[in-house]
Short mmCIF file of C-alpha atoms in Angstrom, two decimals:
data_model
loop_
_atom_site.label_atom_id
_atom_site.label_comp_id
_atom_site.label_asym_id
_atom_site.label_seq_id
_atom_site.Cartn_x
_atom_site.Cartn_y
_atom_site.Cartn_z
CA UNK A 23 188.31 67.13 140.46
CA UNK A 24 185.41 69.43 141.21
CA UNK A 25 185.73 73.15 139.73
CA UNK A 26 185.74 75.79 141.65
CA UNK A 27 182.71 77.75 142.65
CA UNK A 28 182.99 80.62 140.23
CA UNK A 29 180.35 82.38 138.78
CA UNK A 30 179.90 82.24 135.23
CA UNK A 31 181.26 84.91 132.84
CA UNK A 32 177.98 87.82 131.99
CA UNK A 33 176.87 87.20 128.57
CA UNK A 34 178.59 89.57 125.96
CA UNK A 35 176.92 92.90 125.74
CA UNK A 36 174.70 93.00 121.93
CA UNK A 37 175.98 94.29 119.31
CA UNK A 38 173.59 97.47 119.61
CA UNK A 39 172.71 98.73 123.25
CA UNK A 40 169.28 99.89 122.89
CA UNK A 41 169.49 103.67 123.38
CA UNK A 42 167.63 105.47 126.43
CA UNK A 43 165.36 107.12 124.40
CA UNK A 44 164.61 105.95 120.54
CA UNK A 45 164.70 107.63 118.15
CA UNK A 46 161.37 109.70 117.07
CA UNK A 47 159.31 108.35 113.59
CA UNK A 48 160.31 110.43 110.39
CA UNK A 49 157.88 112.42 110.11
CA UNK A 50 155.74 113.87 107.00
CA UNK A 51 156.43 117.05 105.53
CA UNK A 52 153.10 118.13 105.84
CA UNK A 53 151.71 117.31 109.09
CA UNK A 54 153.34 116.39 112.05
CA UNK A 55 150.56 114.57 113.95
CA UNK A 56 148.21 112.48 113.20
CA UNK A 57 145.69 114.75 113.42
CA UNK A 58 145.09 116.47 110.52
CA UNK A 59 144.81 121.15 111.12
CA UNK A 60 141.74 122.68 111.49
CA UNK A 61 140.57 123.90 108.04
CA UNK A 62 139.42 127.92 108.53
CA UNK A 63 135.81 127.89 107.81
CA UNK A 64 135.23 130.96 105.01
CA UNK A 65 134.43 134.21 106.99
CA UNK A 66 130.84 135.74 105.58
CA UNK A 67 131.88 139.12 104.07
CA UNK A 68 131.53 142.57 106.09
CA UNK A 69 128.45 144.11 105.95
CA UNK A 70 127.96 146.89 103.88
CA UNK A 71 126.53 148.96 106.06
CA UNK A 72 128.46 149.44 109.19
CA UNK A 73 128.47 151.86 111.82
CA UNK A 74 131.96 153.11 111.97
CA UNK A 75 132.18 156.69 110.77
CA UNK A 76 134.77 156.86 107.86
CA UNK A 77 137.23 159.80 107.73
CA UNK A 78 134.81 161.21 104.83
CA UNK A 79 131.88 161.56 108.12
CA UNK A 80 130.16 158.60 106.49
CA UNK A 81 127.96 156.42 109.00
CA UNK A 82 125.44 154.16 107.25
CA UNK A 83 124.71 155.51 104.63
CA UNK A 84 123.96 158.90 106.33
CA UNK A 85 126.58 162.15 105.84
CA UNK A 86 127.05 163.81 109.39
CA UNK A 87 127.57 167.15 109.34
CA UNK A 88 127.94 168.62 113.27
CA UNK A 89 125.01 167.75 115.05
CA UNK A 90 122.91 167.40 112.15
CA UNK A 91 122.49 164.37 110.71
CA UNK A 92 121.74 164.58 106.58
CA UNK A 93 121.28 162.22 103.57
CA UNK A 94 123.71 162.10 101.44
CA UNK A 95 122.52 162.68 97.78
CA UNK A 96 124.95 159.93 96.18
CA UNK A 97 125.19 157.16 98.66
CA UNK A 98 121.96 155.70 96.81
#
């Protein structure tokens, strides 16, 4: 007796359906990608002689006083 034209049953579904999106790597403590941070390259210090005028009126060196522009005895 022939069997009847059915179609066969789909096979069983696996154990674990592979999720949409996996899961992301644990990742280290320290960095998070691969690529390690930029290490800050070590400023040069300020130079000592600037030319911003302090609250005391100093400006390289120089004490100003008005319009008149003086040495100042103990800047040297």
């Amino acid at each position: 007796m022939p069997k009847p034209s059915v179609p066969p049953p789909p096979p069983p579904p696996p154990a674990q359906t592979p999720s949409p999106q996996p899961p992301p790597p644990p990742t280290p403590p320290s960095t998070t990608t691969s690529v390690p941070p930029p290490i800050p390259s070590p400023q040069p210090p300020p130079p000592t002689t600037t030319t911003t005028t302090t609250a005391s009126g100093f400006k390289n060196g120089k004490y100003y006083v008005g319009r008149e522009e003086k040495e100042h005895q103990n800047c040297w």
